CSV table of C-alpha atoms in Angstrom, one decimal:
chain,number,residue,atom,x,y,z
F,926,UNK,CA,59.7,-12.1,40.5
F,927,UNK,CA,61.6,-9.1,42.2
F,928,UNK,CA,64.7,-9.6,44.3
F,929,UNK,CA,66.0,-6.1,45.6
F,930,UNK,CA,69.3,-7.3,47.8
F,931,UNK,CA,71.4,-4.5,49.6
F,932,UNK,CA,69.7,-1.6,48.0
F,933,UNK,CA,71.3,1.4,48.3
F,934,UNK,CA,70.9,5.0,47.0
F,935,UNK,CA,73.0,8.3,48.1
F,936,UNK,CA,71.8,11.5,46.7
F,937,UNK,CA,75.0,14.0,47.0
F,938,UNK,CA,73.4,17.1,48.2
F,939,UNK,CA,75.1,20.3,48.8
F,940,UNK,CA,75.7,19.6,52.9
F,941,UNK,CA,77.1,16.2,51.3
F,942,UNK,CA,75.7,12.7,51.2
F,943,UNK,CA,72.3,12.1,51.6
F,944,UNK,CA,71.1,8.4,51.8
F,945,UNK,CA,67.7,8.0,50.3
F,946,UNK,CA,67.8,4.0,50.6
F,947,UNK,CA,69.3,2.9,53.0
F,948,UNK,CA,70.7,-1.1,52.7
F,949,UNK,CA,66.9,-2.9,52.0
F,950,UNK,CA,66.6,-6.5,50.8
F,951,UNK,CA,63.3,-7.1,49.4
F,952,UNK,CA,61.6,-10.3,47.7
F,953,UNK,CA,58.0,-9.1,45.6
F,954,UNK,CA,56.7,-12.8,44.5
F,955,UNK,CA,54.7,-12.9,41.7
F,956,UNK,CA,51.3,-11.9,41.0
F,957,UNK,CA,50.7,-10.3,44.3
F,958,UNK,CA,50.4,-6.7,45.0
F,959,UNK,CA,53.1,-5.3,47.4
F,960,UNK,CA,52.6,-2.0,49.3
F,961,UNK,CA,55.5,0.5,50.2
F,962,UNK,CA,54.6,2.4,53.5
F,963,UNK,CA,56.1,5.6,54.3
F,964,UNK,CA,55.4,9.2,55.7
F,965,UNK,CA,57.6,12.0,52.7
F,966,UNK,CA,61.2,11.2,52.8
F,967,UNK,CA,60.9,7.8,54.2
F,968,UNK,CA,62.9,6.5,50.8
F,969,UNK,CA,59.9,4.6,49.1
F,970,UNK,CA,59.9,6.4,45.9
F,971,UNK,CA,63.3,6.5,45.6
F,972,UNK,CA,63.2,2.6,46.2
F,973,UNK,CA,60.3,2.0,43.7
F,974,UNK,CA,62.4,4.0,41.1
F,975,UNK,CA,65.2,2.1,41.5
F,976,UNK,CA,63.4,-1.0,40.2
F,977,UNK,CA,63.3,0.5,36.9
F,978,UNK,CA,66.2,2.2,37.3
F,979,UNK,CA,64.4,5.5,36.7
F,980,UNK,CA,67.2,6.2,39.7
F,981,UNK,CA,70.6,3.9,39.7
F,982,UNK,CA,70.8,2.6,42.8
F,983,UNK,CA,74.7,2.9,44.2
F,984,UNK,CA,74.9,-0.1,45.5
F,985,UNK,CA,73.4,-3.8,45.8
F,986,UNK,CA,71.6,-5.3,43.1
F,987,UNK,CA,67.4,-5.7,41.6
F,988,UNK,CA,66.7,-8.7,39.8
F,989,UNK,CA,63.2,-8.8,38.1
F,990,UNK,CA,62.4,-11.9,36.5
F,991,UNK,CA,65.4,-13.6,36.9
F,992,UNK,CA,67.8,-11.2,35.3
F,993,UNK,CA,69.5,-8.2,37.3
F,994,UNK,CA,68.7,-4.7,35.3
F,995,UNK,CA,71.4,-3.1,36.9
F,996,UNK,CA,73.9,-5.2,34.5
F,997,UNK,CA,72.3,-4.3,31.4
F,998,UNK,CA,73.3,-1.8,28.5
F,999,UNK,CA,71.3,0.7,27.4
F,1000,UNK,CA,69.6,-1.1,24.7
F,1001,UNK,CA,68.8,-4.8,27.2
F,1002,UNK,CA,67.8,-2.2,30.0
F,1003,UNK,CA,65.4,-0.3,27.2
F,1004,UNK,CA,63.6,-4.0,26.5
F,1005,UNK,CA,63.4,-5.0,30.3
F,1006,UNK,CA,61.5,-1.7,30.9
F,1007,UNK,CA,58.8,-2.5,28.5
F,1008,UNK,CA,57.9,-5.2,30.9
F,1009,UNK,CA,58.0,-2.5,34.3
F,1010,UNK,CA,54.7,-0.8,33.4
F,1011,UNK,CA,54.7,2.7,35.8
F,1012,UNK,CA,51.6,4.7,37.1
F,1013,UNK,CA,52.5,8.3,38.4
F,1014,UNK,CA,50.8,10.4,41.0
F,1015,UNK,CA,50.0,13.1,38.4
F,1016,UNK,CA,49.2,11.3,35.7
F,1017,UNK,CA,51.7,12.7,33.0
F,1018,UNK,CA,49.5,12.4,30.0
F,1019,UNK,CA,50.8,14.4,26.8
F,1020,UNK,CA,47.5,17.3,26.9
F,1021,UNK,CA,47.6,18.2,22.9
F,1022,UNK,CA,47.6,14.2,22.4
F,1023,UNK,CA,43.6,12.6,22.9
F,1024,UNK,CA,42.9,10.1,25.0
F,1025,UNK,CA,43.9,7.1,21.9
F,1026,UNK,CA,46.9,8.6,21.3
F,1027,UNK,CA,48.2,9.1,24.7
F,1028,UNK,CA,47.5,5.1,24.6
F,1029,UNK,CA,49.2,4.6,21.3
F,1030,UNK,CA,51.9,6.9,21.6
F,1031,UNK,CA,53.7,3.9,24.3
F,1032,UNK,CA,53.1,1.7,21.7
F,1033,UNK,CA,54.8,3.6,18.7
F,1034,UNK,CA,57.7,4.0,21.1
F,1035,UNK,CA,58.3,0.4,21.4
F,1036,UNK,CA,57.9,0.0,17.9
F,1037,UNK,CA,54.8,-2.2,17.7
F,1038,UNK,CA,53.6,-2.4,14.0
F,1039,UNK,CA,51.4,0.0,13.1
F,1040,UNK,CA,48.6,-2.9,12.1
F,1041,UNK,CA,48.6,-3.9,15.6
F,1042,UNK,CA,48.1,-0.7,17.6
F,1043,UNK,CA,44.5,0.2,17.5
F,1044,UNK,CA,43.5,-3.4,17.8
F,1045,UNK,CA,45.7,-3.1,21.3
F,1046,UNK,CA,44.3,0.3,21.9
F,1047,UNK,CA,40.6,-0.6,21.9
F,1048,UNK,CA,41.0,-3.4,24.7
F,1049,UNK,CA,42.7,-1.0,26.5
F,1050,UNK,CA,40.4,1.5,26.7
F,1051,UNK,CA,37.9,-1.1,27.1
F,1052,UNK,CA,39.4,-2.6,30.2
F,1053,UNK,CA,39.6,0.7,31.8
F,1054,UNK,CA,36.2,1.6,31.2
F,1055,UNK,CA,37.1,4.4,28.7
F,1056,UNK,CA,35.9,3.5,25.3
F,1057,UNK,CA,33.5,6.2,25.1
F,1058,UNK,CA,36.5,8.6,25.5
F,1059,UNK,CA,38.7,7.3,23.0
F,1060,UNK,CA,38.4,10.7,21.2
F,1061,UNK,CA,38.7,13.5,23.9
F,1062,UNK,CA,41.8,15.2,25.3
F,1063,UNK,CA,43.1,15.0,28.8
F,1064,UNK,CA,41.5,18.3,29.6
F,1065,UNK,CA,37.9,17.0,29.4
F,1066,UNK,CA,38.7,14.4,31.7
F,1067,UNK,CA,38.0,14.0,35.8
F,1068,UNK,CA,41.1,12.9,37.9
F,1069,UNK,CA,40.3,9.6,37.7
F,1070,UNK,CA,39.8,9.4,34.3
F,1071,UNK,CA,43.3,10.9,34.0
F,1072,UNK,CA,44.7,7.9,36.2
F,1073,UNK,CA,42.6,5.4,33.9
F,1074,UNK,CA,44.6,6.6,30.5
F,1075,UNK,CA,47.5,6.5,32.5
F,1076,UNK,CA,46.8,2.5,33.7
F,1077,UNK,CA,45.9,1.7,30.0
F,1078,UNK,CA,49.3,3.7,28.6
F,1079,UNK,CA,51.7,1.5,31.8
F,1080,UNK,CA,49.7,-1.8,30.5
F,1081,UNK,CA,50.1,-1.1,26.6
F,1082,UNK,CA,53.0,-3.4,26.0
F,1083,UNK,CA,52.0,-6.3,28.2
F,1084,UNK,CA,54.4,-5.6,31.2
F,1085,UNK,CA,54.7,-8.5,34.2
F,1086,UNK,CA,55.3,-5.6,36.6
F,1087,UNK,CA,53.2,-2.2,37.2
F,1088,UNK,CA,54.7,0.3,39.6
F,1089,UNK,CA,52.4,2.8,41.0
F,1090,UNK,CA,53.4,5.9,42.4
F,1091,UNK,CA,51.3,7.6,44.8
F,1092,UNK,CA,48.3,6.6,42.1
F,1093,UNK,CA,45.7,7.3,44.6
F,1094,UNK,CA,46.6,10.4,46.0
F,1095,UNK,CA,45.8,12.8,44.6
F,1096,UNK,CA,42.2,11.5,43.9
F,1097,UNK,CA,38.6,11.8,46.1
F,1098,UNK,CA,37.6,8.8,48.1
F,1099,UNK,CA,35.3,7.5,46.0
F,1100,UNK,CA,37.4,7.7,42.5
F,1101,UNK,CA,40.2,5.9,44.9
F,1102,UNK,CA,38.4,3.2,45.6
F,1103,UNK,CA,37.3,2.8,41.4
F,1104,UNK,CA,40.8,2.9,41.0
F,1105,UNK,CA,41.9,0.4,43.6
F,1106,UNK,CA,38.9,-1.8,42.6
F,1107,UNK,CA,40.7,-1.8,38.9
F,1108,UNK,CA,44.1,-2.5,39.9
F,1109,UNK,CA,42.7,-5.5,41.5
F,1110,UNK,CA,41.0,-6.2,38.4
F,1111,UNK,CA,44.3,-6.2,36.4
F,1112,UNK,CA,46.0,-8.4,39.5
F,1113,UNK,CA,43.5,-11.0,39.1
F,1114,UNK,CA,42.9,-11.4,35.6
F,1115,UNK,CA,46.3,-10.5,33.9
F,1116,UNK,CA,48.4,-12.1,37.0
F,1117,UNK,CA,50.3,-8.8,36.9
F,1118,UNK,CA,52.6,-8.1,40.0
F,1119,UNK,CA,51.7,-4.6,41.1
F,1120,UNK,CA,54.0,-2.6,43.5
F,1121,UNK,CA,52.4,0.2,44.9
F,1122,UNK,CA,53.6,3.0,47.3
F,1123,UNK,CA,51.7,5.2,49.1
F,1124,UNK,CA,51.0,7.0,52.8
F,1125,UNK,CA,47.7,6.0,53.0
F,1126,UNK,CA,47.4,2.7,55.1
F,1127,UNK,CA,43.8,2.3,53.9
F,1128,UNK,CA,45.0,1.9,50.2
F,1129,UNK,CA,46.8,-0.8,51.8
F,1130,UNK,CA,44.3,-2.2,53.6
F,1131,UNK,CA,42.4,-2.3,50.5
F,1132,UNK,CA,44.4,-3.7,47.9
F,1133,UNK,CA,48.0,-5.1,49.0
F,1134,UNK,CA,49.1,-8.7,50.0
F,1135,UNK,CA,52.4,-7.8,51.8
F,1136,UNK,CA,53.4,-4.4,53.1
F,1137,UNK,CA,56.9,-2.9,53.7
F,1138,UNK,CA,57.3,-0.2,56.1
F,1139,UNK,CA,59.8,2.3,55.8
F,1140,UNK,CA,61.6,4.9,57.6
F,1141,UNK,CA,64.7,7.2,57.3
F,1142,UNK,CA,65.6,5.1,53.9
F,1143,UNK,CA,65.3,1.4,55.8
F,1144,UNK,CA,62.6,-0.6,56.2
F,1145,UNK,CA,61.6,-1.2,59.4
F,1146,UNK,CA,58.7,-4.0,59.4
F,1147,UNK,CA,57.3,-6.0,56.6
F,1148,UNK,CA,55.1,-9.0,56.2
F,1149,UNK,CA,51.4,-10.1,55.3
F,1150,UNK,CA,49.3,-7.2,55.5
F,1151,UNK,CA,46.5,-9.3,57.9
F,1152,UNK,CA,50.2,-9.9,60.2
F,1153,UNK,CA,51.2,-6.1,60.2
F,1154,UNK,CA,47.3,-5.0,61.3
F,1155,UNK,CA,46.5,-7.6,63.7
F,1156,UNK,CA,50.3,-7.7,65.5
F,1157,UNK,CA,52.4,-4.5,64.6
F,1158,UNK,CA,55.8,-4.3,66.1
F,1159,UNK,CA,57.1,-1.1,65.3
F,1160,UNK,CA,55.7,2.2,67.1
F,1161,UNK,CA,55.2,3.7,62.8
F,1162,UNK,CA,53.3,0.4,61.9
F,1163,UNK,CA,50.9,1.4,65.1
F,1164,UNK,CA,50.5,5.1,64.1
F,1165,UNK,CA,49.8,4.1,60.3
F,1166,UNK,CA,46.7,1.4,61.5
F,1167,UNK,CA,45.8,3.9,63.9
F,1168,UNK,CA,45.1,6.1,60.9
F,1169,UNK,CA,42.7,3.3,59.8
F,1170,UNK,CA,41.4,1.7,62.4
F,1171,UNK,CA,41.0,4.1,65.6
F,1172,UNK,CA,40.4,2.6,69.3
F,1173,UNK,CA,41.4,5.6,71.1
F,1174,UNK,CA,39.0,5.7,74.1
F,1175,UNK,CA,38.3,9.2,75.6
F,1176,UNK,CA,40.6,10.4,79.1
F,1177,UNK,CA,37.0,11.2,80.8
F,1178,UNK,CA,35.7,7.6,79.8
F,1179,UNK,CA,38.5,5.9,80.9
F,1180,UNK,CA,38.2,8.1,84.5
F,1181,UNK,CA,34.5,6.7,84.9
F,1182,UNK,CA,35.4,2.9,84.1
F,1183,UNK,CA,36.1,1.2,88.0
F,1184,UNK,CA,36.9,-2.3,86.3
F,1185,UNK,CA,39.7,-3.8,84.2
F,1186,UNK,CA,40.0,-2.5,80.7
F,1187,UNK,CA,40.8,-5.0,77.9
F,1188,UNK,CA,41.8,-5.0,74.6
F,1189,UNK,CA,40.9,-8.1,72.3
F,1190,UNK,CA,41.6,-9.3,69.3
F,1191,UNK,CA,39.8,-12.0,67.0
F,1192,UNK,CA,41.5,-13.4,64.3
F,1193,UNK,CA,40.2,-15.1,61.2
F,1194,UNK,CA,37.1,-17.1,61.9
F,1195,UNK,CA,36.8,-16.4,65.4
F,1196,UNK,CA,36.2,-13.1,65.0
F,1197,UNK,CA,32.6,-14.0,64.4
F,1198,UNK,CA,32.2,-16.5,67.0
F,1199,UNK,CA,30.2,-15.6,70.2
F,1200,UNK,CA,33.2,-15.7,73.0
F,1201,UNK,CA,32.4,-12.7,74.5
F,1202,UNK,CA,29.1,-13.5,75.1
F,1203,UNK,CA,30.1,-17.0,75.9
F,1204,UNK,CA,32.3,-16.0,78.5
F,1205,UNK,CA,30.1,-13.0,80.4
F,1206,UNK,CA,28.1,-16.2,80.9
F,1207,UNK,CA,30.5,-18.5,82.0
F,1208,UNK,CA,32.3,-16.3,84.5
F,1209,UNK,CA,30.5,-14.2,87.5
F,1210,UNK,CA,31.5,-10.9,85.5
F,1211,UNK,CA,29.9,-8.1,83.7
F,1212,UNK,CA,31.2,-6.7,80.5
F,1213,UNK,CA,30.2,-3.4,79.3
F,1214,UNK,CA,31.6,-2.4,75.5
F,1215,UNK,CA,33.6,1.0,74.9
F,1216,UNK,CA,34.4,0.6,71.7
F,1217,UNK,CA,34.7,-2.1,68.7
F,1218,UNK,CA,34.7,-3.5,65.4
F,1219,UNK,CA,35.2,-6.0,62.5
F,1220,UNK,CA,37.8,-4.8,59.8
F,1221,UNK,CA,37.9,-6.9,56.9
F,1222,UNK,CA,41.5,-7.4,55.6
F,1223,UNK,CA,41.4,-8.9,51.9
F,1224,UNK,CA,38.8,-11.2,52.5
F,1225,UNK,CA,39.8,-12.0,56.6
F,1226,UNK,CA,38.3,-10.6,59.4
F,1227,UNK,CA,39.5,-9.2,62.2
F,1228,UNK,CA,37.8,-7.9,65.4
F,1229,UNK,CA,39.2,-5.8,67.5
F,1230,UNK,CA,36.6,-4.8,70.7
F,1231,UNK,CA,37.9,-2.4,73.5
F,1232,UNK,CA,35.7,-3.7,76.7
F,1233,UNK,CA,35.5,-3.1,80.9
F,1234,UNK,CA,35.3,-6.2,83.1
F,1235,UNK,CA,34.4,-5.4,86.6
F,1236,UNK,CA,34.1,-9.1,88.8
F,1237,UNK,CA,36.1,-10.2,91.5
F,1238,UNK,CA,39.7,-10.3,90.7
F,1239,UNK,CA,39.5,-14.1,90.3
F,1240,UNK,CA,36.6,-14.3,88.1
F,1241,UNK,CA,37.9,-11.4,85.4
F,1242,UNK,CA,41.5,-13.9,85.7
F,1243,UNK,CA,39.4,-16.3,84.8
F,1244,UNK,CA,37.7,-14.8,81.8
F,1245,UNK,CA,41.1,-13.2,80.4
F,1246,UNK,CA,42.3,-16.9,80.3
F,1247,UNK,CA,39.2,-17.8,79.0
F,1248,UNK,CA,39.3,-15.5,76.1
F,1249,UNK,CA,42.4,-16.0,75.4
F,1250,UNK,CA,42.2,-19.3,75.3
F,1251,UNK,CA,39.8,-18.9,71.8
F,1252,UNK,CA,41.4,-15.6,70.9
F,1253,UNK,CA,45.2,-14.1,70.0
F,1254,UNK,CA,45.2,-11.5,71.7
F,1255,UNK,CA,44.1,-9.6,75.2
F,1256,UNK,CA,46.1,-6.5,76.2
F,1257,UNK,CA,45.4,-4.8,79.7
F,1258,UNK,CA,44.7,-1.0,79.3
F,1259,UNK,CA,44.1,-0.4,82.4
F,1260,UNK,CA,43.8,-2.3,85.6
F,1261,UNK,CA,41.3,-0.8,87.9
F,1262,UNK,CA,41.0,-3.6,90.1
């Protein structure tokens, strides 16, 4: 769906060359949604507008659907974008324009006949949940209303691909999650591939397939979102789950705890199986829970339960092995044997 090979992008800045993308090589299959991961000037809206070629990249090449947009004239490169839907942070809706218009006014600019527009217009606003406000202007609308036109305006002329800019951040929790909950929507019934970049690992953690993380213009880990929460390899990926998913144990806890402190991880179905309990009953050792949970990514779990053993050294070997054994993942946080 989207190849991105050798990406490149130098801004030329007063103090000289500034790369803003830095040599990334990126395949977005179709009909999935693919997270960009970044902290501000990590290069991942300068990347996502390079698919579009909202920013010409200076060097390496995007292919979306088989053709590579950087090789087209203006008029190709005019077509191929009304296929790249895009949904911006701040919503960009025309205010003296109502809520129809704003919707039709993409439509008039690719020149669909006039006899076809409102028909187009009312599923829209339909699919958004907006038909009651076909007839007000942007000003009477909440934020997330505002983000809603702005879906229906990027899906007006059936695009394959919908690029979302920050969409979610400027919004409260609650309207984020209506959002994220229609994006998936339009995923699932339209087979749209959705590319979406953000700082927010939640939004991730909500919505995305596959996650790119990026830093200083390169990306630095990428793969299955489940992969990158359950095993992340970079010291970034760690800090942006941490965001989400916090196991930080107090320093005056830890001081009290005598035993070995563990850190385990279930995976997929194990993660509600009974192998803790299983093994404080197989092994002469007591367990006493600091701190634990079941996150759900997609539709997988995954448990992640911060525990003390205190046994004989033999015994809580024993048990390690044990849960390892119908586990991932144990990590040692402290050994106070």
């Amino acid at each position: 769906m989207i190849q991105i090979q050798n990406l490149t992008k130098i801004y030329q800045t007063k103090s000289g060359p500034v790369k803003g993308v830095d040599n990334v090589s990126l395949t977005i299959n179709e009909g999935e949604i693919y997270g960009i991961v970044g902290y501000s000037g990590a290069g991942k809206s300068s990347l996502l507008r390079c698919i579009n070629l909202l920013e010409r990249p200076s060097s390496g090449t995007i292919t979306v659907n088989g053709t590579d947009i950087s090789k087209l004239n203006s008029e190709s490169l005019r077509r191929a974008r009304l296929k790249i839907g895009m949904i911006f942070q701040h919503f960009h809706l025309i205010s003296q324009k109502t809520v129809y218009e704003n919707i039709a006014f993409s439509l008039k600019a690719a020149k669909t006949p006039a006899n076809q527009i409102n028909k187009r217009v009312e599923e829209l606003l339909e699919m958004v949940g907006l038909a009651d406000k076909r007839d007000v202007f942007p000003s009477q609308l909440s934020g997330g209303q505002k983000q809603r036109v702005g879906i229906a305006r990027a899906l007006a002329n059936n695009p394959s691909v919908l690029l979302c800019d920050e969409a979610t951040s400027a919004l409260d929790p609650t309207t984020t999650r209506s959002i994220l909950e229609l994006l998936k929507k339009i995923n699932r019934e339209l087979n749209i591939t959705i590319v979406l970049i953000t700082h927010e690992m939640n939004v991730v953690k909500e919505i995305c397939h596959r996650v790119a993380i990026m830093q200083k213009g390169k990306v630095i880990e990428e793969g299955p979102v489940y992969d990158i929460f359950s095993n992340p390899q970079t010291e970034l990926a760690k800090e942006f789950i941490k965001s989400v998913v916090s196991f930080d144990i107090p320093e005056a806890i830890l001081q009290k705890c005598k035993g070995m402190i563990v850190k385990v991880t279930f995976k997929g179905d194990v993660a509600g199986e009974s192998v803790i309990s299983d093994t404080l009953q197989k092994y002469n050792v007591n367990g006493n829970f600091l701190h634990g949970s079941i996150e759900y990514i997609g539709e997988a779990p995954l448990g992640i339960f911060i525990m003390e053993l205190n046994g004989s050294k033999e015994e809580i070997d024993k048990s390690i092995q044990f849960i390892e054994s119908r586990t991932a993942q144990v990590e040692v946080i402290q050994n106070g044997i």
